[in-house]
Tab-separated table of C-alpha atoms and ligand atoms in Angstrom:
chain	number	residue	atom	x	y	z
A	35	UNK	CA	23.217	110.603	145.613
A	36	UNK	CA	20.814	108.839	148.029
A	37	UNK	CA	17.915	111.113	149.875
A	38	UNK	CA	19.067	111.900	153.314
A	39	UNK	CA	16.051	109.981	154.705
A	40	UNK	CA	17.384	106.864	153.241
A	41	UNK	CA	20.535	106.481	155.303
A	42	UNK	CA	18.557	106.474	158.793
A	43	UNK	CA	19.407	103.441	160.161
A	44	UNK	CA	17.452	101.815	163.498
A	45	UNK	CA	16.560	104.044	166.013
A	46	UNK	CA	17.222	107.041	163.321
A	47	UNK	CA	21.097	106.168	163.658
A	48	UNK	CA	23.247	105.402	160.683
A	49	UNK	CA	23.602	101.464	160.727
A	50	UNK	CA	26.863	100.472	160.442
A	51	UNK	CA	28.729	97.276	159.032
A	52	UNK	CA	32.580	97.583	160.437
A	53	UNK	CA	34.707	95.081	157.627
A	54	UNK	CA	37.585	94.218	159.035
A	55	UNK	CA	36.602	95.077	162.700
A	56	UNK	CA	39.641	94.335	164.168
A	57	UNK	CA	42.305	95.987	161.951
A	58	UNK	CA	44.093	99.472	162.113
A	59	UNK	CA	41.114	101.171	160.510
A	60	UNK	CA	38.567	99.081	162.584
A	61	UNK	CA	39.404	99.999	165.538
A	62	UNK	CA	40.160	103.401	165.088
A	63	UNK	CA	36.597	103.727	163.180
A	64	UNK	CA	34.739	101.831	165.872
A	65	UNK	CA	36.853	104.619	168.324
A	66	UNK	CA	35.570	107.596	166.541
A	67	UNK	CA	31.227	105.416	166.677
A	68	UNK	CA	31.880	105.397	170.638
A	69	UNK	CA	32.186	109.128	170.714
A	70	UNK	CA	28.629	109.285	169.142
A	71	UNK	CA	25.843	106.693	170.543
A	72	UNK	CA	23.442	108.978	169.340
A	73	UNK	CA	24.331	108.963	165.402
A	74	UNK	CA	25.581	105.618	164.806
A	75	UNK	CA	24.336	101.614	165.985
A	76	UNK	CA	26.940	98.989	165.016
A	77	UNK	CA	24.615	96.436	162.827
A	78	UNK	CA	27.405	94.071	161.948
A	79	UNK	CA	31.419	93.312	162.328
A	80	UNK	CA	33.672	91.717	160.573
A	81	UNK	CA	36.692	90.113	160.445
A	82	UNK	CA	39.370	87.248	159.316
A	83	UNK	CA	41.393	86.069	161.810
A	84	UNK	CA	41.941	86.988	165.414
A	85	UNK	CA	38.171	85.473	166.193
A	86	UNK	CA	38.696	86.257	170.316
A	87	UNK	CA	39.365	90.057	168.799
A	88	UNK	CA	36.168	89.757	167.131
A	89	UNK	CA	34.111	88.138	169.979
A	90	UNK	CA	35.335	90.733	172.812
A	91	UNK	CA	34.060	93.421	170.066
A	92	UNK	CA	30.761	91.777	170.180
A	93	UNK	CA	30.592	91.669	173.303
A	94	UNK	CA	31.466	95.506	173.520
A	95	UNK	CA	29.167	96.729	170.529
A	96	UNK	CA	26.164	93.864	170.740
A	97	UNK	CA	25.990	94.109	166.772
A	98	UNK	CA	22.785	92.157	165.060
A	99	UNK	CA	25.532	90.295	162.705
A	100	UNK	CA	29.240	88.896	163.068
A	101	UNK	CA	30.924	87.614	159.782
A	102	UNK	CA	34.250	85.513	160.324
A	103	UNK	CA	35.468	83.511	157.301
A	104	UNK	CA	36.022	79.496	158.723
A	105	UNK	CA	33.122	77.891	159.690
A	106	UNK	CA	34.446	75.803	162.930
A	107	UNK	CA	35.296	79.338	163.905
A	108	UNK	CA	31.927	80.606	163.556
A	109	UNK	CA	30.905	78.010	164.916
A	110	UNK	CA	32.428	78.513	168.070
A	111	UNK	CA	32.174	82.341	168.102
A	112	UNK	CA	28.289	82.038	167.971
A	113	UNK	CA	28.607	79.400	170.939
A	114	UNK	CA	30.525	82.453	173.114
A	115	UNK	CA	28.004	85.080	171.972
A	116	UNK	CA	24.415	83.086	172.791
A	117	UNK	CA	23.786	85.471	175.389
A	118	UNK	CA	24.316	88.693	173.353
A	119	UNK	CA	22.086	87.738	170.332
A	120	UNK	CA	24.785	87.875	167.793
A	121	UNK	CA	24.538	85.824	164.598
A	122	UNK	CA	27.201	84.265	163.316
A	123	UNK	CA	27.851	84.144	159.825
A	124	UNK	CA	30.645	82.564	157.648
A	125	UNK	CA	31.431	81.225	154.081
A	126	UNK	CA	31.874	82.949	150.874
A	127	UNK	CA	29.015	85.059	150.500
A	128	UNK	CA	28.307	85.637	154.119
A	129	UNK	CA	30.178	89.884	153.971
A	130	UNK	CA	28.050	90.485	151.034
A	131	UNK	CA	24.839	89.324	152.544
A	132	UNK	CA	25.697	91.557	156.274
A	133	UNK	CA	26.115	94.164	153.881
A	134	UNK	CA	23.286	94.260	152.260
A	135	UNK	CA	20.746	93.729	155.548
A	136	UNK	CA	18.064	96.562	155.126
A	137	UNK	CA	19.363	97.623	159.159
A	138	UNK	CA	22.845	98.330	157.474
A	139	UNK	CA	23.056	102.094	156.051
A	140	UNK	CA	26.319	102.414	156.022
A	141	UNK	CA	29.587	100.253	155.315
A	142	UNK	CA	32.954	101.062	156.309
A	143	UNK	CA	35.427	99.068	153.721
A	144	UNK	CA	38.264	97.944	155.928
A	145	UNK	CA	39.704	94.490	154.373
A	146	UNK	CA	42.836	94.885	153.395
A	147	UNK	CA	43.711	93.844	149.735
A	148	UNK	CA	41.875	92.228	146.727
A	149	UNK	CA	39.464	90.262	149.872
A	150	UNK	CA	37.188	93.272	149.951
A	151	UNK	CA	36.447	93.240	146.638
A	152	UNK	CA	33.405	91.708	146.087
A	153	UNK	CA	31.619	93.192	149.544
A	154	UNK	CA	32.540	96.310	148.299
A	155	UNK	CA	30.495	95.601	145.563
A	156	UNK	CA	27.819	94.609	146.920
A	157	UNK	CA	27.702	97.639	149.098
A	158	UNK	CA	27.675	100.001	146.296
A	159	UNK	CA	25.236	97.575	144.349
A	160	UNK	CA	22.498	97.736	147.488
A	161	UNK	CA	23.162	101.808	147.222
A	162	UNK	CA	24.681	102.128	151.018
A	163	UNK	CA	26.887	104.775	151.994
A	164	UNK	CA	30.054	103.217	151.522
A	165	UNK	CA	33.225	104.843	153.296
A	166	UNK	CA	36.145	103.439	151.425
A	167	UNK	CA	39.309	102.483	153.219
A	168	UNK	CA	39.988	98.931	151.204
A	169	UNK	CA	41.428	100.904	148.497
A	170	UNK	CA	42.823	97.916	146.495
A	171	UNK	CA	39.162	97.173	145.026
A	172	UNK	CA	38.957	101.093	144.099
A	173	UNK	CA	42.281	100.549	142.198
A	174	UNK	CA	41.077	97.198	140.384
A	175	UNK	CA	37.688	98.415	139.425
A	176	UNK	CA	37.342	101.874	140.696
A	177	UNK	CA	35.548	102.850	136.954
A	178	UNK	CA	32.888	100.026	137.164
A	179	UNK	CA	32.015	100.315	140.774
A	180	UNK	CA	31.848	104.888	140.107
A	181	UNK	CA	29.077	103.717	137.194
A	182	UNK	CA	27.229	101.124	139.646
A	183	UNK	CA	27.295	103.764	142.173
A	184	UNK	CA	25.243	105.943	139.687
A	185	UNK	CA	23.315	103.109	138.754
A	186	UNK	CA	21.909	102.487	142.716
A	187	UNK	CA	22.169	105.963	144.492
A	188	UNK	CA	25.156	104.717	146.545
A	189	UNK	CA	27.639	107.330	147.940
A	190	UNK	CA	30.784	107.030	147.753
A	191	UNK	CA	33.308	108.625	150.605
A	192	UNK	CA	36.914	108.099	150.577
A	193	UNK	CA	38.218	107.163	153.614
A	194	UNK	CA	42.110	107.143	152.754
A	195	UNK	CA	43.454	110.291	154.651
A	196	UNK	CA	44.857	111.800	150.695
A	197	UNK	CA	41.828	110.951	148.838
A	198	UNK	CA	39.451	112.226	152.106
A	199	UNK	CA	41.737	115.733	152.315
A	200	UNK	CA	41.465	116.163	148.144
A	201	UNK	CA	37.227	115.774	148.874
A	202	UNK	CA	37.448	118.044	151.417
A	203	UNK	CA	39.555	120.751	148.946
A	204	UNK	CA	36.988	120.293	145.610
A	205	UNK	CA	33.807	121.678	146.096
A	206	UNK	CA	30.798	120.318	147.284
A	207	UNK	CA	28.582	118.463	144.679
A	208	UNK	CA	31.885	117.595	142.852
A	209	UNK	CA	30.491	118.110	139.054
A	210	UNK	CA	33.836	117.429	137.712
A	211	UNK	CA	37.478	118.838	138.163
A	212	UNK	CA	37.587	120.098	134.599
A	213	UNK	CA	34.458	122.361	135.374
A	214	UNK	CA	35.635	122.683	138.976
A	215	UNK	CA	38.689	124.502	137.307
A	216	UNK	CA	41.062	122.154	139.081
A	217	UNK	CA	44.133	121.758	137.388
A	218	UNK	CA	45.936	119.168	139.673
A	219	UNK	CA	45.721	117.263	142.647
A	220	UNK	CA	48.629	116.632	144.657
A	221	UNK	CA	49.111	114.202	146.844
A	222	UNK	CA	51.300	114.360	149.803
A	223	UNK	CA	53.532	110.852	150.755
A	224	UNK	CA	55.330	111.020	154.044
A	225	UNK	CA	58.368	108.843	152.109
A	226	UNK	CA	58.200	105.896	154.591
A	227	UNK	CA	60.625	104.136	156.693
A	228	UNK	CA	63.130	104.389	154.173
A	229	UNK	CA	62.962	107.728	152.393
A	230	UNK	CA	67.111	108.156	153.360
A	231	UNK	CA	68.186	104.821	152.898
A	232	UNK	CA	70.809	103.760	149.752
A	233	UNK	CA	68.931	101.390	147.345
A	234	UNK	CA	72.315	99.188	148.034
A	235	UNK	CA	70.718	98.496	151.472
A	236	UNK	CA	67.369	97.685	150.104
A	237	UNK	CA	68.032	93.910	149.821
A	238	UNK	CA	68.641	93.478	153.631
A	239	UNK	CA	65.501	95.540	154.708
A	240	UNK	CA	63.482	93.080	156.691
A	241	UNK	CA	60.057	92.869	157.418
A	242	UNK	CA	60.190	94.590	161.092
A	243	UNK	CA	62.040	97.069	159.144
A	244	UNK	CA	59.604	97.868	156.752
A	245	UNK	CA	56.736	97.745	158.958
A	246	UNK	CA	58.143	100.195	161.187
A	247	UNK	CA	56.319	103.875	159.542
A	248	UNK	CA	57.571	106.576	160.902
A	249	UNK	CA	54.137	108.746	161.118
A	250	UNK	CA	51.206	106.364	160.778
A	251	UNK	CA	50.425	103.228	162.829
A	252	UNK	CA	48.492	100.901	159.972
A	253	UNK	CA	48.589	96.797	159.338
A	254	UNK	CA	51.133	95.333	157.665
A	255	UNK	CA	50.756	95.231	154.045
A	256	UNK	CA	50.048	99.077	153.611
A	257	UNK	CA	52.911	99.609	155.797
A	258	UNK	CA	55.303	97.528	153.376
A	259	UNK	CA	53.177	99.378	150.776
A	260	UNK	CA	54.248	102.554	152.303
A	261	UNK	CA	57.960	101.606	152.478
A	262	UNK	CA	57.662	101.005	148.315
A	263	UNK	CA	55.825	103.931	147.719
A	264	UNK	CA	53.423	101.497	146.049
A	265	UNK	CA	50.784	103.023	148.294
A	266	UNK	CA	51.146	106.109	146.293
A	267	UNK	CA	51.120	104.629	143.299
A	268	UNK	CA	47.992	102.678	144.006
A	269	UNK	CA	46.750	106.262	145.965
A	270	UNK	CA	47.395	108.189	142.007
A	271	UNK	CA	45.026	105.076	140.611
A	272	UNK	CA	42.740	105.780	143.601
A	273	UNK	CA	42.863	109.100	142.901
A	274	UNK	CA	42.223	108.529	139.096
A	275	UNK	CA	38.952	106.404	139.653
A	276	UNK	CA	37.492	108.309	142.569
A	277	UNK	CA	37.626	112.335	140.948
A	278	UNK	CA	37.740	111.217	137.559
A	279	UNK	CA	41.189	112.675	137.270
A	280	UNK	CA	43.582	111.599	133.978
A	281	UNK	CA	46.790	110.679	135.105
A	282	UNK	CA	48.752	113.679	134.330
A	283	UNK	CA	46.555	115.225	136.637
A	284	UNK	CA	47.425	113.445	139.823
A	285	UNK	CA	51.094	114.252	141.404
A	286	UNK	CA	53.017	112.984	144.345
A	287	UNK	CA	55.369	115.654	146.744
A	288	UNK	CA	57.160	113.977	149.468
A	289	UNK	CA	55.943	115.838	152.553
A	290	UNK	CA	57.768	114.011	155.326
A	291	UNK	CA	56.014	115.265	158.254
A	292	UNK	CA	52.113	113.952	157.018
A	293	UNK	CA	50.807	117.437	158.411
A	294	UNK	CA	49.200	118.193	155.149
A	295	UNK	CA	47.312	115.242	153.890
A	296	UNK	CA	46.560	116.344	150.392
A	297	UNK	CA	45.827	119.458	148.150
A	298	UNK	CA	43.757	120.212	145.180
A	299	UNK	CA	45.422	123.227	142.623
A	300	UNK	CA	43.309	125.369	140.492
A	301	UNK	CA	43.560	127.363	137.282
A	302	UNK	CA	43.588	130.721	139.048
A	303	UNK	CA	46.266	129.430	140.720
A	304	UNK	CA	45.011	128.929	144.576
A	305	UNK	CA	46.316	125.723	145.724
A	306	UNK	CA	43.884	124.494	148.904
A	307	UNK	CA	45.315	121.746	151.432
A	308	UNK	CA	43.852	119.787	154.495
A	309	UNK	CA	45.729	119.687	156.940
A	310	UNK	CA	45.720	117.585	160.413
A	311	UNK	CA	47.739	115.571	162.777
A	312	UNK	CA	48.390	111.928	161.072
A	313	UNK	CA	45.763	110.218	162.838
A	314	UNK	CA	43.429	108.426	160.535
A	315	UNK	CA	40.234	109.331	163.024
A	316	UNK	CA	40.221	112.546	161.068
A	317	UNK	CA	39.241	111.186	158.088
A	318	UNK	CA	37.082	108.534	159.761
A	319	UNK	CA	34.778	111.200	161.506
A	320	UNK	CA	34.511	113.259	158.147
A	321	UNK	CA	33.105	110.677	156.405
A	322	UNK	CA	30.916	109.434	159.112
A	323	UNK	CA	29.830	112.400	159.809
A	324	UNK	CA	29.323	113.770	156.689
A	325	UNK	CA	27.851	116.763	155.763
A	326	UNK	CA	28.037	117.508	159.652
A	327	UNK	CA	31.220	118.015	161.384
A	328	UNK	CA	31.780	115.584	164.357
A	329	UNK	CA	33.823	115.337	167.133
A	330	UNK	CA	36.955	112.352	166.119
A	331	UNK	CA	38.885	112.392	169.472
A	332	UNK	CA	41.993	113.667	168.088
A	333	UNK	CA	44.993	115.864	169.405
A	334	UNK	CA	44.464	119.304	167.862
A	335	UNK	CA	47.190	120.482	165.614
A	336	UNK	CA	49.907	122.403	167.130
A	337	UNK	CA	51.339	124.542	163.993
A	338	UNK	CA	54.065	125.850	166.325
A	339	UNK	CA	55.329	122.502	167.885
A	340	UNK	CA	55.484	121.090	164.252
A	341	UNK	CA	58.034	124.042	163.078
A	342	UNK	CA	58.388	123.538	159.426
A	343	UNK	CA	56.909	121.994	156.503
A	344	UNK	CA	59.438	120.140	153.929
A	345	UNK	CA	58.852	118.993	150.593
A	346	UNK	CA	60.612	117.201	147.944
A	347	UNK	CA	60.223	115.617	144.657
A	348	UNK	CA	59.904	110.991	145.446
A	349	UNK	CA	62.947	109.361	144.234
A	350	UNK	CA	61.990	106.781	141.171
A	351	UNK	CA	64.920	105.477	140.584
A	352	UNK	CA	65.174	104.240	144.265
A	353	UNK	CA	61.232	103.690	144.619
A	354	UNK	CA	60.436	102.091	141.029
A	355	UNK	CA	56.796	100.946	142.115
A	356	UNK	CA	55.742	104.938	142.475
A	357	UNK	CA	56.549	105.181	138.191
A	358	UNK	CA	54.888	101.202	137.618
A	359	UNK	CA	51.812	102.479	139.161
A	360	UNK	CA	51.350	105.467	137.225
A	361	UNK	CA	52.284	103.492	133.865
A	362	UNK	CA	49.568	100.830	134.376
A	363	UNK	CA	47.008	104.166	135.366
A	364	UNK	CA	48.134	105.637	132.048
A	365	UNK	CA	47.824	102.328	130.133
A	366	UNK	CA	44.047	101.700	131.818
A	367	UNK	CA	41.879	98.426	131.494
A	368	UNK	CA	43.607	95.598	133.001
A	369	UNK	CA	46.827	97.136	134.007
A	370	UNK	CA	45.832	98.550	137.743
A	371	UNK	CA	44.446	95.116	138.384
A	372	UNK	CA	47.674	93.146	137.643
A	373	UNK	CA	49.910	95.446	139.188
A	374	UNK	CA	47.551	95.450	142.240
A	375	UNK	CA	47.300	91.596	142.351
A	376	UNK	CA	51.265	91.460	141.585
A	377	UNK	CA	52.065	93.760	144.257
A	378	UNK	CA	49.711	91.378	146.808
A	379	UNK	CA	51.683	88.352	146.074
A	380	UNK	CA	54.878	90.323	146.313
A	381	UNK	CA	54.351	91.805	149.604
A	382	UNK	CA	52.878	88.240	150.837
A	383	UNK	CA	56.369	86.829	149.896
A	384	UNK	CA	58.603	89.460	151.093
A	385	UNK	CA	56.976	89.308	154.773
A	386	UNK	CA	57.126	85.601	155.015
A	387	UNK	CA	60.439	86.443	154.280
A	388	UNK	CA	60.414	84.256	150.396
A	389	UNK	CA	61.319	87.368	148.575
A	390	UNK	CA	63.795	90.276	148.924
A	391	UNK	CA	62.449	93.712	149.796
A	392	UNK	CA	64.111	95.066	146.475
A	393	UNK	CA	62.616	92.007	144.466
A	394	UNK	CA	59.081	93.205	145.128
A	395	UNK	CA	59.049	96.232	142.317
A	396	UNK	CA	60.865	93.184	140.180
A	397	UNK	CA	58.132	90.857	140.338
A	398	UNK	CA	55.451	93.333	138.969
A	399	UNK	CA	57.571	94.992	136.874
A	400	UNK	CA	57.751	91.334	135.309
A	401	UNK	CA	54.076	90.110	135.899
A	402	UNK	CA	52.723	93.746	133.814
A	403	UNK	CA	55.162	93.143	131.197
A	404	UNK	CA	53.885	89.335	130.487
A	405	UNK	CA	50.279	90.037	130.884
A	406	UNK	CA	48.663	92.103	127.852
A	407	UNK	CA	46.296	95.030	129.037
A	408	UNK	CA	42.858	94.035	127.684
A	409	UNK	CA	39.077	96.051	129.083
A	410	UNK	CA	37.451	94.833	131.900
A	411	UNK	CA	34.301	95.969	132.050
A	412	UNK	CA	32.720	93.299	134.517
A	413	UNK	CA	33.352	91.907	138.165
A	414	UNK	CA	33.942	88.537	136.538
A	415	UNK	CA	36.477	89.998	134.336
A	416	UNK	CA	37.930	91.755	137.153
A	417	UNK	CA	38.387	88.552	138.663
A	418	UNK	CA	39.894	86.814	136.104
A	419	UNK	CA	42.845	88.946	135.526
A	420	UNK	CA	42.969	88.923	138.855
A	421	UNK	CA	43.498	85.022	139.047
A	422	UNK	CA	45.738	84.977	136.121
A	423	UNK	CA	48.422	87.808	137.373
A	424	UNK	CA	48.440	86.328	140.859
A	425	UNK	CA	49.568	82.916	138.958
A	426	UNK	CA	52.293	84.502	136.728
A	427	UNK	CA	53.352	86.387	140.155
A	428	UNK	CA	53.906	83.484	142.135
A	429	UNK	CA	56.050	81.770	139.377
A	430	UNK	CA	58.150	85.217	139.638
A	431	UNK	CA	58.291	84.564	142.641
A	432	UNK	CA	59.684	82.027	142.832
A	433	UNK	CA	62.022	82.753	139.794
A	434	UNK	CA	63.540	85.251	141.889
A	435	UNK	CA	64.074	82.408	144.839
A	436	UNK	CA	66.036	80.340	142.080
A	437	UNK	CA	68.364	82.900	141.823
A	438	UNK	CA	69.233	82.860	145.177
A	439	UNK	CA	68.448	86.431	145.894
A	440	UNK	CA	67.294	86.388	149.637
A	441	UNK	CA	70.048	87.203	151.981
A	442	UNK	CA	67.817	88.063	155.011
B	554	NAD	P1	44.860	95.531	158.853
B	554	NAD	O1	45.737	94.429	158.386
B	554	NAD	O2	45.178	96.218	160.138
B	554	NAD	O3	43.348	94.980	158.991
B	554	NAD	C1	42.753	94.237	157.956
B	554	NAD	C2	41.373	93.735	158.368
B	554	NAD	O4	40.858	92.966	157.263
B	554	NAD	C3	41.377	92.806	159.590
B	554	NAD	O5	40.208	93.023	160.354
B	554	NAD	C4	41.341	91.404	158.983
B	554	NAD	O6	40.690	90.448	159.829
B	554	NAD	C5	40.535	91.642	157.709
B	554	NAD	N1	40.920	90.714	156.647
B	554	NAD	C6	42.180	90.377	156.256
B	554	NAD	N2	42.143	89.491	155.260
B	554	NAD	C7	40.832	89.243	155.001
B	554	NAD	C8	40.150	88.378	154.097
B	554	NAD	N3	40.805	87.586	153.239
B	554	NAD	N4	38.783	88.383	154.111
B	554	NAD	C9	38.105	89.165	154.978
B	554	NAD	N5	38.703	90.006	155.873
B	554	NAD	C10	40.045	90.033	155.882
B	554	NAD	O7	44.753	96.580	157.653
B	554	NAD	P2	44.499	98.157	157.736
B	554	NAD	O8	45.786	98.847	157.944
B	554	NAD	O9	43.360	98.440	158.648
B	554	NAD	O10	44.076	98.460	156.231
B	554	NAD	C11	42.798	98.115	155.723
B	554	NAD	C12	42.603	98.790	154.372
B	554	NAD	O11	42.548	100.202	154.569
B	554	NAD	C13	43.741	98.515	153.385
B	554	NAD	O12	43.210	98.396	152.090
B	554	NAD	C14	44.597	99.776	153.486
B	554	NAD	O13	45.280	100.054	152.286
B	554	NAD	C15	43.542	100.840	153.775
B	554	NAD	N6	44.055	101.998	154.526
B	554	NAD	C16	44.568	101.824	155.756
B	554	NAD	C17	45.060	102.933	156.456
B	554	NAD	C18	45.597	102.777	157.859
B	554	NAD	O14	45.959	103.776	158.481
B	554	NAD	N7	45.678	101.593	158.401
B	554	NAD	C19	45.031	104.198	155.877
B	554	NAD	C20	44.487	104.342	154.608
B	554	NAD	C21	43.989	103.244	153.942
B	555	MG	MG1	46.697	107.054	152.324
């Protein structure tokens, strides 16, 4: 754990680096900072695409450092920001040097996919505080960057509304869940657009259709994630790497109306839950704030407008990703990797519209079954299998496309 003295920032604010700036958990993150000018200064933002997003943001937040990925586009963001004394930075190691600027304290992970990967490890290598949204490089190397962590004093504070509601439920200091007496974590999965819908419609779903969540308003990979229930699935890895759970001790309740975001069960038999509206500034402002409460700008739960609670046991056999997930946790070393960089290449295809909604569990169903699960114990080796199951994806990919499969 770092001293608190170390995470004071300029000005005795937390310094913050914003990746992926303009995205769903960008912009509600850099909602929550505007509440509190006092605790926070916004060192650097990032982002892909979207550049005039990015450049009215800097014009808004005046942060020390802007990382955008081309170069002409840097190029001409730094042009539009001369009077606000932005820098400009692009190409391939330009995220993991704005993370690691001595003015940045803390990093909020908000890539989406594999991308964050190796600025997430950088964060945790320089020992920030490193609020973890980007849960995809969690579920690739979630056990190597948990032993860096040690290694630097970085902390680690889950971001992802389950994962932040199951901190909140163990107690503080965390020294395990075994000597916690936790017998189980639960976590709760609203069942997505299509928790009702026949599997015999699944191969006309589109991408609008998919996108569409009923409870959460999030970019558009998680939200095809959500309508697989591969977002669980990679939320049980999460959930593996971040408490140190087995497994067998992570399970998934279908709680349609995303009231209670999680819930940790213990031997005596008390069973504690966060609960909240769905609004992912909750979780934001916990771990920004944290160990202080702060103010996130949300609605305040209304118990009685809500009604009632429902719960229900996810349907495998329609939602096949939920049970590939939790084999590849259960078979360890490589496995969450290639079902991670499977399910990327998968989703890809499906929303340019190359592969059928019900060919996405397919694909990685095939791409884990050809690759053999070997240890990774290094970011290079992460890398690599990451490489070689986004190859052997693509060819299924494409396999699928040969047999004519996309009616949409
Ligand atoms: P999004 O698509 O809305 O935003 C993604 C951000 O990442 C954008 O700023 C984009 O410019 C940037 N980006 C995309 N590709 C990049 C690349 N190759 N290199 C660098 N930057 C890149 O996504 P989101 O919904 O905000 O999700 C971000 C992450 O947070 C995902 O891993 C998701 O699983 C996780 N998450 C999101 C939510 C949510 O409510 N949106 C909730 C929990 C967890
Ligand atoms: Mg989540």
């Amino acid at each position: 754990m770092k001293r608190e003295a170390d995470q004071v920032g300029p000005e005795g604010r937390q310094g913050l680096a914003v990746l992926g700036a303009t995205g769903s958990i960008g912009v509600s993150t850099l909602k929550v900072v505007a509440l509190h000018p006092d605790r926070f200064e916004v060192v650097a933002l990032s982002a892909y695409q979207r550049i005039e997003e990015l450049g009215a943001l800097c014009r808004t937040w005046r942060p020390a450092i802007a990382v955008t990925h081309a170069p002409e586009a840097a190029e001409a963001l730094a042009r539009s920001l001369a009077a606000e004394g932005t820098e400009v930075w692009s190409g391939p190691e330009a995220l993991e040097r704005a993370v690691c600027d001595p003015r940045v304290t803390t990093v909020v992970c908000g890539i989406v996919g594999a991308a964050g990967l190796k600025s997430a490890w950088a964060a945790v290598a320089a020992g920030k505080r490193v609020l973890f949204a980007n849960k995809e490089p969690l579920v690739m190397s979630g056990h190597l960057l948990l032993a860096l962590a040690r290694e630097s004093g970085a902390e680690l504070l889950p971001l992802d509304s389950e994962h932040n509601a199951v901190f909140q439920c163990l107690p503080p200091g965390r020294p395990g869940l075994v000597q916690s007496g936790v017998r189980r974590i639960l976590l709760t999965c609203s069942g997505g657009p299509f928790r009702n819908t026949p599997a015999s419609e699944f191969a006309r779903v589109t991408p609008e259709q998919a996108c569409a969540h009923p409870r959460w308003s999030m970019g558009r990979k998680i939200s095809v994630d959500s309508a697989t229930l591969m977002n669980k699935g990679l939320e049980l890895i999460e959930a593996c790497r971040l408490f140190e759970a087995r497994p067998e001790q992570v399970d998934v309740v279908i709680h349609p109306q995303s009231v209670i975001h999680s819930l940790v069960e213990y031997v005596d038999g008390s069973v504690l839950a966060q609960l909240g509206n769905p609004d992912m500034r909750t979780p934001i402002a916990h771990a920004l704030g944290f160990p202080d409460r702060i103010e996130a700008g949300v609605a305040r739960l209304d118990l009685a407008s809500v009604g009632r609670l429902d719960f229900e046991e996810p349907d495998e056999a329609r939602f096949p990703c939920l049970g590939l997930a939790r084999a590849a946790a259960i078979a360890g070393g490589s496995a969450p990797t290639v079902l991670n960089a499977a399910n990327e290449v998968a989703v890809e295809a499906f929303l340019a519209r190359t592969l059928p909604f019900a060919a996405i569990p397919t694909v990685i169903e095939s791409v884990l079954a050809m690759r053999p699960v070997v240890a990774v114990e290094s970011l290079e080796a992460i890398l690599e299998e990451d490489r070689r199951a986004r190859d052997a994806a693509r060819e299924a990919v494409i396999a699928q496309g040969a047999k004519g499969v996309w009616a949409c």
